[in-house]
PDB file of C-alpha atoms in Angstrom:
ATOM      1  CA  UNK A  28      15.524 -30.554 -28.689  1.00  0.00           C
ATOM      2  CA  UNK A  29      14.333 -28.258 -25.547  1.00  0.00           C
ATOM      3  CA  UNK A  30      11.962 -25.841 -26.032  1.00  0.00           C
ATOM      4  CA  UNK A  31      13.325 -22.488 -25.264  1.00  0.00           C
ATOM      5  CA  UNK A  32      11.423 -20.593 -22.932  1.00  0.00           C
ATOM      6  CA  UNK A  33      12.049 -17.110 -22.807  1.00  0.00           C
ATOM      7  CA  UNK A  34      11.045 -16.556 -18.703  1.00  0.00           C
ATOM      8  CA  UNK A  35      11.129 -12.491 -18.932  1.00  0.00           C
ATOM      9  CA  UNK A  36       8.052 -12.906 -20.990  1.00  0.00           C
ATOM     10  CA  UNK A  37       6.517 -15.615 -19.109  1.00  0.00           C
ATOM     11  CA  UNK A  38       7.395 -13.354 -15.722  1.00  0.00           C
ATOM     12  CA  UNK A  39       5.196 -10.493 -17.577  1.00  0.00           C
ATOM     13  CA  UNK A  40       2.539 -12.895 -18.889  1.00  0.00           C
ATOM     14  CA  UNK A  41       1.580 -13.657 -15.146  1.00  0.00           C
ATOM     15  CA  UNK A  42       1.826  -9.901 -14.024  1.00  0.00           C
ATOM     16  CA  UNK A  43      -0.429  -8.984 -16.622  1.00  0.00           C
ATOM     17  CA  UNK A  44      -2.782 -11.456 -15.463  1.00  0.00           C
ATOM     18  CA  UNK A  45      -2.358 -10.253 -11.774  1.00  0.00           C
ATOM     19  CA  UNK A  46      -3.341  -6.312 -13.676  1.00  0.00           C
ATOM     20  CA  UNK A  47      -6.299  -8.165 -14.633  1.00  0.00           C
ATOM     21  CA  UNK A  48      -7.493  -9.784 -11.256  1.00  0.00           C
ATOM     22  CA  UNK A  49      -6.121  -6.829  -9.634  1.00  0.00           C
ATOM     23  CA  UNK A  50      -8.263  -4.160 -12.012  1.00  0.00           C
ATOM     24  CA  UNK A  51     -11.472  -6.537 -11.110  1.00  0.00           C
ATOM     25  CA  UNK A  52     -11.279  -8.131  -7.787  1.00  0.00           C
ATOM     26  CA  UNK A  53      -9.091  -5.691  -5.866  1.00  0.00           C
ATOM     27  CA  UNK A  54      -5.928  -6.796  -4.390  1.00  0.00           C
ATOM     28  CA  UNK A  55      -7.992  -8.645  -1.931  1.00  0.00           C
ATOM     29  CA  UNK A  56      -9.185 -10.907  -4.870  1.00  0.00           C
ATOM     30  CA  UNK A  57      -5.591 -11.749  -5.931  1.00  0.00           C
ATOM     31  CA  UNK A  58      -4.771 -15.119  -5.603  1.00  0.00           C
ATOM     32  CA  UNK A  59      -2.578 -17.784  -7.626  1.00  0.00           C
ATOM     33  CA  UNK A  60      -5.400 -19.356  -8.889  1.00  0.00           C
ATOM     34  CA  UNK A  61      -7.033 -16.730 -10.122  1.00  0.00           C
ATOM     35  CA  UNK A  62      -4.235 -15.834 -11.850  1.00  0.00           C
ATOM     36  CA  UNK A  63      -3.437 -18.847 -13.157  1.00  0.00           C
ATOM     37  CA  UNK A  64      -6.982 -18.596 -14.878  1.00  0.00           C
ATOM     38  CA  UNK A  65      -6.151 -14.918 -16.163  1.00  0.00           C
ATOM     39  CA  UNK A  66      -3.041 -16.090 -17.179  1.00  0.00           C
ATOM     40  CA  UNK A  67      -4.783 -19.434 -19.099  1.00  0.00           C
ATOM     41  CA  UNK A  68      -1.683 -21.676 -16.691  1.00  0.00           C
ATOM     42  CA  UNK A  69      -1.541 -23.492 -13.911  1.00  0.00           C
ATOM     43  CA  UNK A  70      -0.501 -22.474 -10.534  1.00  0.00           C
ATOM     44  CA  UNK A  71       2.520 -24.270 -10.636  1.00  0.00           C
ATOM     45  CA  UNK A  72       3.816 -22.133 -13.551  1.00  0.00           C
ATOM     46  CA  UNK A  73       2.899 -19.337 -11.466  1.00  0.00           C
ATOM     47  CA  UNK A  74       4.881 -20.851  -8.256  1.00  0.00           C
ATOM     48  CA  UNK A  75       7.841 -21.416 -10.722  1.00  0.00           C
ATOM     49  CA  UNK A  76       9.076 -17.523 -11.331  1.00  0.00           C
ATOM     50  CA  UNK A  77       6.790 -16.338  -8.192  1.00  0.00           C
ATOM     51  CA  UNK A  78       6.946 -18.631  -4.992  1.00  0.00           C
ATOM     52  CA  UNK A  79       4.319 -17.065  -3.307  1.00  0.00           C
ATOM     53  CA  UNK A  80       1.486 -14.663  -3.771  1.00  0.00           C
ATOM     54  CA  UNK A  81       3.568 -11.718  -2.267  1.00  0.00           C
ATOM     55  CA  UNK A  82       6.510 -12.336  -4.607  1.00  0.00           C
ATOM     56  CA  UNK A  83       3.754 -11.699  -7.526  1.00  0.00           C
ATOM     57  CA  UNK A  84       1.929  -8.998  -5.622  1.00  0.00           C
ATOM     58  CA  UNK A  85       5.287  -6.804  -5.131  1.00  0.00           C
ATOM     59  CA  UNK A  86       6.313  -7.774  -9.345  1.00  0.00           C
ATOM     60  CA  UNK A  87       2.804  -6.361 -10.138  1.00  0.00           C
ATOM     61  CA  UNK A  88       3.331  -3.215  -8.420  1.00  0.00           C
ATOM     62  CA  UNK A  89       6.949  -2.895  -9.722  1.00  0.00           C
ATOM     63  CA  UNK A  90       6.037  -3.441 -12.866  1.00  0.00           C
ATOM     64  CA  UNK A  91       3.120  -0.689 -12.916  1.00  0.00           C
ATOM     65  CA  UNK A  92       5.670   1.909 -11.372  1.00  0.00           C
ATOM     66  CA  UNK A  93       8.513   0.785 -14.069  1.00  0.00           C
ATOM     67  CA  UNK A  94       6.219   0.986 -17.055  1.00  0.00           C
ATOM     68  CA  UNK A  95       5.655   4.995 -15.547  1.00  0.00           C
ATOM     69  CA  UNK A  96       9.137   5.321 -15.226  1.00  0.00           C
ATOM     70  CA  UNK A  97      10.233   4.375 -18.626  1.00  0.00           C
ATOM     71  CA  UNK A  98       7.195   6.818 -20.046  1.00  0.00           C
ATOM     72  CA  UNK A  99       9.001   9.166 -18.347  1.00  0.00           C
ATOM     73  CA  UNK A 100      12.382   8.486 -18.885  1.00  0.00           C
ATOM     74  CA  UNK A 101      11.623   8.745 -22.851  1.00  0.00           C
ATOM     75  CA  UNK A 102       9.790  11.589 -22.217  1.00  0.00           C
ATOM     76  CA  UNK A 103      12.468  13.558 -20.244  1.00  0.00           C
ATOM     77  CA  UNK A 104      15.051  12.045 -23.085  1.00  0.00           C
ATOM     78  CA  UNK A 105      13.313  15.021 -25.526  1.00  0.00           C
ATOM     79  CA  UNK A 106      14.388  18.131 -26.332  1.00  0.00           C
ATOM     80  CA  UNK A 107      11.384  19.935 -24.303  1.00  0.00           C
ATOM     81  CA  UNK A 108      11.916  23.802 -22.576  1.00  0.00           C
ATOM     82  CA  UNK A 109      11.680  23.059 -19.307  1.00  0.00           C
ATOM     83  CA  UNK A 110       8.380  24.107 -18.440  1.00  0.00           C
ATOM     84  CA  UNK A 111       7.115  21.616 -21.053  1.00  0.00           C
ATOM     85  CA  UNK A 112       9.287  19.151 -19.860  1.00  0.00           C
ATOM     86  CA  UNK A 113       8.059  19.656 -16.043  1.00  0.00           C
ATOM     87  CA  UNK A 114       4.150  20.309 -17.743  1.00  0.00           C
ATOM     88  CA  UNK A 115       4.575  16.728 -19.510  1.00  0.00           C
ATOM     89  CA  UNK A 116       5.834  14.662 -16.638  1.00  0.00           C
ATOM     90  CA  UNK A 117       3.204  15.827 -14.605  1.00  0.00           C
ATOM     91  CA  UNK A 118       0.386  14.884 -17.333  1.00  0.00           C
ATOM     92  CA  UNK A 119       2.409  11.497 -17.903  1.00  0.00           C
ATOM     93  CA  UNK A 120       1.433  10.911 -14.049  1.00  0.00           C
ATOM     94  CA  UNK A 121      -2.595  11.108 -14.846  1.00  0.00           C
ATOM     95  CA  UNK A 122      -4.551   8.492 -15.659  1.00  0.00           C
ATOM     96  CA  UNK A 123      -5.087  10.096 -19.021  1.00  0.00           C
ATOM     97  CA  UNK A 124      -4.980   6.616 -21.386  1.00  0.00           C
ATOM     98  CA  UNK A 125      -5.513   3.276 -21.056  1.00  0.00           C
ATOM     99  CA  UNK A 126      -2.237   1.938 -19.965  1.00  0.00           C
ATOM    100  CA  UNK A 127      -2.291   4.422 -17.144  1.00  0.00           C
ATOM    101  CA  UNK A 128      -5.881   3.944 -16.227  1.00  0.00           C
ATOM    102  CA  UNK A 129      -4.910   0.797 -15.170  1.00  0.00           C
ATOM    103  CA  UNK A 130      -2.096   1.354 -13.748  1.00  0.00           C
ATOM    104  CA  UNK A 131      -3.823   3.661 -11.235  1.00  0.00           C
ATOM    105  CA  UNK A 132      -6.116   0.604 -10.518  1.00  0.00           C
ATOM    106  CA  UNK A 133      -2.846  -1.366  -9.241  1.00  0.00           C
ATOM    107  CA  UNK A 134      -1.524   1.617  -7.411  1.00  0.00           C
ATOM    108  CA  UNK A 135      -4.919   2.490  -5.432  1.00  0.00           C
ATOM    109  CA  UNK A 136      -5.223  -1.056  -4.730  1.00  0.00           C
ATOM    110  CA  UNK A 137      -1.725  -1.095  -3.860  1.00  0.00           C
ATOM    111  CA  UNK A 138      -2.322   2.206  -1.736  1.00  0.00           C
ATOM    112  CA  UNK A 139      -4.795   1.004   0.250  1.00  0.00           C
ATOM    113  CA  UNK A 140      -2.887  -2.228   1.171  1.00  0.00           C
ATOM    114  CA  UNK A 141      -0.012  -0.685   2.058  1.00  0.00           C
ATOM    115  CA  UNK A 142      -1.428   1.141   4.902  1.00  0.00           C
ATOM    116  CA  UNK A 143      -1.765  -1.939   7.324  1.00  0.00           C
ATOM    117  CA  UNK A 144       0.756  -3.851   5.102  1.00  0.00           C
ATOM    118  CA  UNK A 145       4.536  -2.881   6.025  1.00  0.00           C
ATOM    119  CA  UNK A 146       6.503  -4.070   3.131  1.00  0.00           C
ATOM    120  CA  UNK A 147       4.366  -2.835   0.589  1.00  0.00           C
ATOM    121  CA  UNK A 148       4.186   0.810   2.571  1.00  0.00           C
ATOM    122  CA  UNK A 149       8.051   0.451   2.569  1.00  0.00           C
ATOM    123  CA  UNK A 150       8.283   0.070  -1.614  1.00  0.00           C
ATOM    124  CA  UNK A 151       5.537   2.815  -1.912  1.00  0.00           C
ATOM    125  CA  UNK A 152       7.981   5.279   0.027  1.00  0.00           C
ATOM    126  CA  UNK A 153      10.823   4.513  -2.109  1.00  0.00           C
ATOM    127  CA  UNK A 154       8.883   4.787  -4.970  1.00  0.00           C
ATOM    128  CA  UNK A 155       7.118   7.894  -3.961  1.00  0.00           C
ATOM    129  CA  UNK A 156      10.641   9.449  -3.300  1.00  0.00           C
ATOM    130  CA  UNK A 157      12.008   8.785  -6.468  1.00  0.00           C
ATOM    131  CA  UNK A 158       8.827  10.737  -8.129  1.00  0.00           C
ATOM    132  CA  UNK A 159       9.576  13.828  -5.708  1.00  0.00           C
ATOM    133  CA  UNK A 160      13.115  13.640  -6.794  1.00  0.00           C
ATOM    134  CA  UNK A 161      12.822  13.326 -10.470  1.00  0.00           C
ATOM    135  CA  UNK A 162       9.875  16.172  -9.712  1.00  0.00           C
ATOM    136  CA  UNK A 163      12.118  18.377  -7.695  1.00  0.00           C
ATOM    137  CA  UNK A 164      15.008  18.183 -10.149  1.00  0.00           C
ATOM    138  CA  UNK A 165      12.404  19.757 -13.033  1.00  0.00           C
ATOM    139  CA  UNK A 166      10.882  22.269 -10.665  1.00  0.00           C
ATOM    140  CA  UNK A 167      14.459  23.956  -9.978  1.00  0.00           C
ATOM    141  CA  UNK A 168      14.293  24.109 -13.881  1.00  0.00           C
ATOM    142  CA  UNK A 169      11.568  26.024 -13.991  1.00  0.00           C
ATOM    143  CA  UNK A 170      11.380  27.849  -9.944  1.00  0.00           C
ATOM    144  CA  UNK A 171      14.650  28.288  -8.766  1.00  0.00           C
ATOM    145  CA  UNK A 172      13.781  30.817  -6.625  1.00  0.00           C
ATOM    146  CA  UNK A 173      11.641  28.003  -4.831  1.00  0.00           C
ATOM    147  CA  UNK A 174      12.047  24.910  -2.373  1.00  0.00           C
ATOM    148  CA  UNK A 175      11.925  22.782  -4.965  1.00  0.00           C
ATOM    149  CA  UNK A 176      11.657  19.543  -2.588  1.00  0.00           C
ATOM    150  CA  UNK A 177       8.660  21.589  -0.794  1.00  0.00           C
ATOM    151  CA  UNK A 178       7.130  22.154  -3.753  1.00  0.00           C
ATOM    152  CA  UNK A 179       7.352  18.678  -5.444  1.00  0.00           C
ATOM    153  CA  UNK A 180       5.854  16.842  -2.452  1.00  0.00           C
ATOM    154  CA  UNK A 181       2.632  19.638  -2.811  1.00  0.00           C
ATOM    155  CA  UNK A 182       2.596  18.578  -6.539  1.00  0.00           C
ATOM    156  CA  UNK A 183       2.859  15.254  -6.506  1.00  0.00           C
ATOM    157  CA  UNK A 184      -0.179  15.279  -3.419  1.00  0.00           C
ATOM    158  CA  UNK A 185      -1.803  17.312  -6.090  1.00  0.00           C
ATOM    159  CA  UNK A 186      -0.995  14.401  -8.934  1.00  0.00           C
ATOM    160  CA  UNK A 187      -1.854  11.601  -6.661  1.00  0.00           C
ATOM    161  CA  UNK A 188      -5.437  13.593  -5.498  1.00  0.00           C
ATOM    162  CA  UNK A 189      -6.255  14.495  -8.784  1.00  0.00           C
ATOM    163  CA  UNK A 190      -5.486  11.223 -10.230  1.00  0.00           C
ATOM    164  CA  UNK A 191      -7.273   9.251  -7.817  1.00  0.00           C
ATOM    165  CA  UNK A 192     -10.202  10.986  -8.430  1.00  0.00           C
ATOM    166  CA  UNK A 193      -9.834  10.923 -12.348  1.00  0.00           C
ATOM    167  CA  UNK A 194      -9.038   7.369 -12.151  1.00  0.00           C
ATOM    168  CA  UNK A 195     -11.999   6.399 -10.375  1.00  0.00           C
ATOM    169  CA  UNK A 196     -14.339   8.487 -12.740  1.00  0.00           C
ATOM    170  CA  UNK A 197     -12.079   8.897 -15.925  1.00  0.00           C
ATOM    171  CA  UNK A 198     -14.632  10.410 -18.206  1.00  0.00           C
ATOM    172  CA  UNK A 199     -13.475  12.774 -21.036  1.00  0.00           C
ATOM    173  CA  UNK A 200     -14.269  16.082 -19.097  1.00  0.00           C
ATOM    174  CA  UNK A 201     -12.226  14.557 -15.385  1.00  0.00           C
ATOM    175  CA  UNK A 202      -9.131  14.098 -17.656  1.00  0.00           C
ATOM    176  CA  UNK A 203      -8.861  17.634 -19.517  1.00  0.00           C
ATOM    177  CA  UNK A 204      -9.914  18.818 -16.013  1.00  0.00           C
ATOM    178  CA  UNK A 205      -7.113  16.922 -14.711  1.00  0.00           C
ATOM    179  CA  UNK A 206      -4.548  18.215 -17.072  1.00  0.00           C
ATOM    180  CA  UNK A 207      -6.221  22.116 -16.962  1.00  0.00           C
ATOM    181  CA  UNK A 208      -5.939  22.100 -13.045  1.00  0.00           C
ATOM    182  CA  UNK A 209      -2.504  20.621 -12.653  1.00  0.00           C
ATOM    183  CA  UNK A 210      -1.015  22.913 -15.690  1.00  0.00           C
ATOM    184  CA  UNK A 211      -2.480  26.270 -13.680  1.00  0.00           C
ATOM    185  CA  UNK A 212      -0.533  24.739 -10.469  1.00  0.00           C
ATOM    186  CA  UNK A 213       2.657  24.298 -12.399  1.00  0.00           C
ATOM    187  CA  UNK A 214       2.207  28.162 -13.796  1.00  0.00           C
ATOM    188  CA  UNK A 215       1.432  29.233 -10.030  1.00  0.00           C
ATOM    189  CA  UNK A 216       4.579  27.368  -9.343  1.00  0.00           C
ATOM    190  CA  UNK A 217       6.715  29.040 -12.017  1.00  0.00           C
ATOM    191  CA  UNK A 218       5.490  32.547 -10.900  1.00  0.00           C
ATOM    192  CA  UNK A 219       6.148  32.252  -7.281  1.00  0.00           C
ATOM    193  CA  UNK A 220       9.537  30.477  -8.376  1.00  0.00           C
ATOM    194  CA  UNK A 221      10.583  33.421 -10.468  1.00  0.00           C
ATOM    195  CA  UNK A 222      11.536  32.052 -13.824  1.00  0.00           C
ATOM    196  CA  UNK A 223      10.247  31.252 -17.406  1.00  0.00           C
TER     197      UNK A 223
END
């Protein structure tokens, strides 16, 4: 009999092995056989569900930015006021755990690739635009007497800056600071936006 593969989980196996490359060696360091050693496979596994190293380099990124998104989604799927609603969404972008710590190490290394790299600046944008959206939708929540597209580009600057830096020294005091800093720019926002 065949043994059933299940390639979904075989397709995450390897991007968690490019995370792990990724998180030590930069995206510079990325390369099939690497992986294939994260991964404990060989490269033709690899070149079975990702033909090339930019097929696997764009999964990894899509995969950091959907594992945010469903956070999110689940998040935004509770019955929250919405200023705890917009207050957790923001803290769900910081590198506060973990998971997101190294998530952030993909996205930097993603960041900084993208800016001489034109298909990975392209999927950055459209990611980056569905975070304003999904940001502007909960500011008008919260500020409707605001430009709430104005205001979620400022925040999410504010999430990436703070984040970067958090990410890159993510001791205990960086992420409260984080989360202290961000929640008195989302009261600044509700006050100049004119609602509770």
């Amino acid at each position: 009999m065949p043994k059933i593969v299940d390639h979904k989980a075989r397709r995450a196996e390897l991007v968690e092995a490019s995370w792990k490359v990724i998180e030590t060696e930069g995206l510079d360091g990325l390369t099939m056989r690497k992986v294939a050693s994260a991964a404990g496979c060989t490269t033709g596994r690899i070149t079975h569900y990702f033909p090339d190293r930019e097929a696997l380099v764009l999964a990894a990124l899509r995969a950091a930015n959907e594992a945010a998104k469903a956070r999110t989604t689940a998040l935004l799927a509770k019955d929250l006021p919405p200023r705890a609603r917009l207050q957790k969404c923001v803290e769900e972008g910081l590198p506060l755990d973990k998971q997101r710590q190294r998530e952030w190490k993909v996205w930097i290394a993603f960041w900084t690739a993208a800016a001489s790299d034109p298909q990975l600046a392209r999927e950055n944008a459209i990611q980056t635009e569905a975070w304003v959206d999904a940001l502007a939708a909960l500011i008008a929540d919260v500020a409707p007497g605001c430009d709430a597209g104005h205001e979620a580009r400022i925040l999410m600057g504010a999430i990436n800056g703070i984040g970067l830096l958090t990410a890159i020294s993510p001791t205990k005091q960086n992420r409260a600071g984080a989360v202290e800093t961000l929640a008195l720019h989302v009261e600044g926002l509700i006050a100049r936006g004119g609602s509770d």
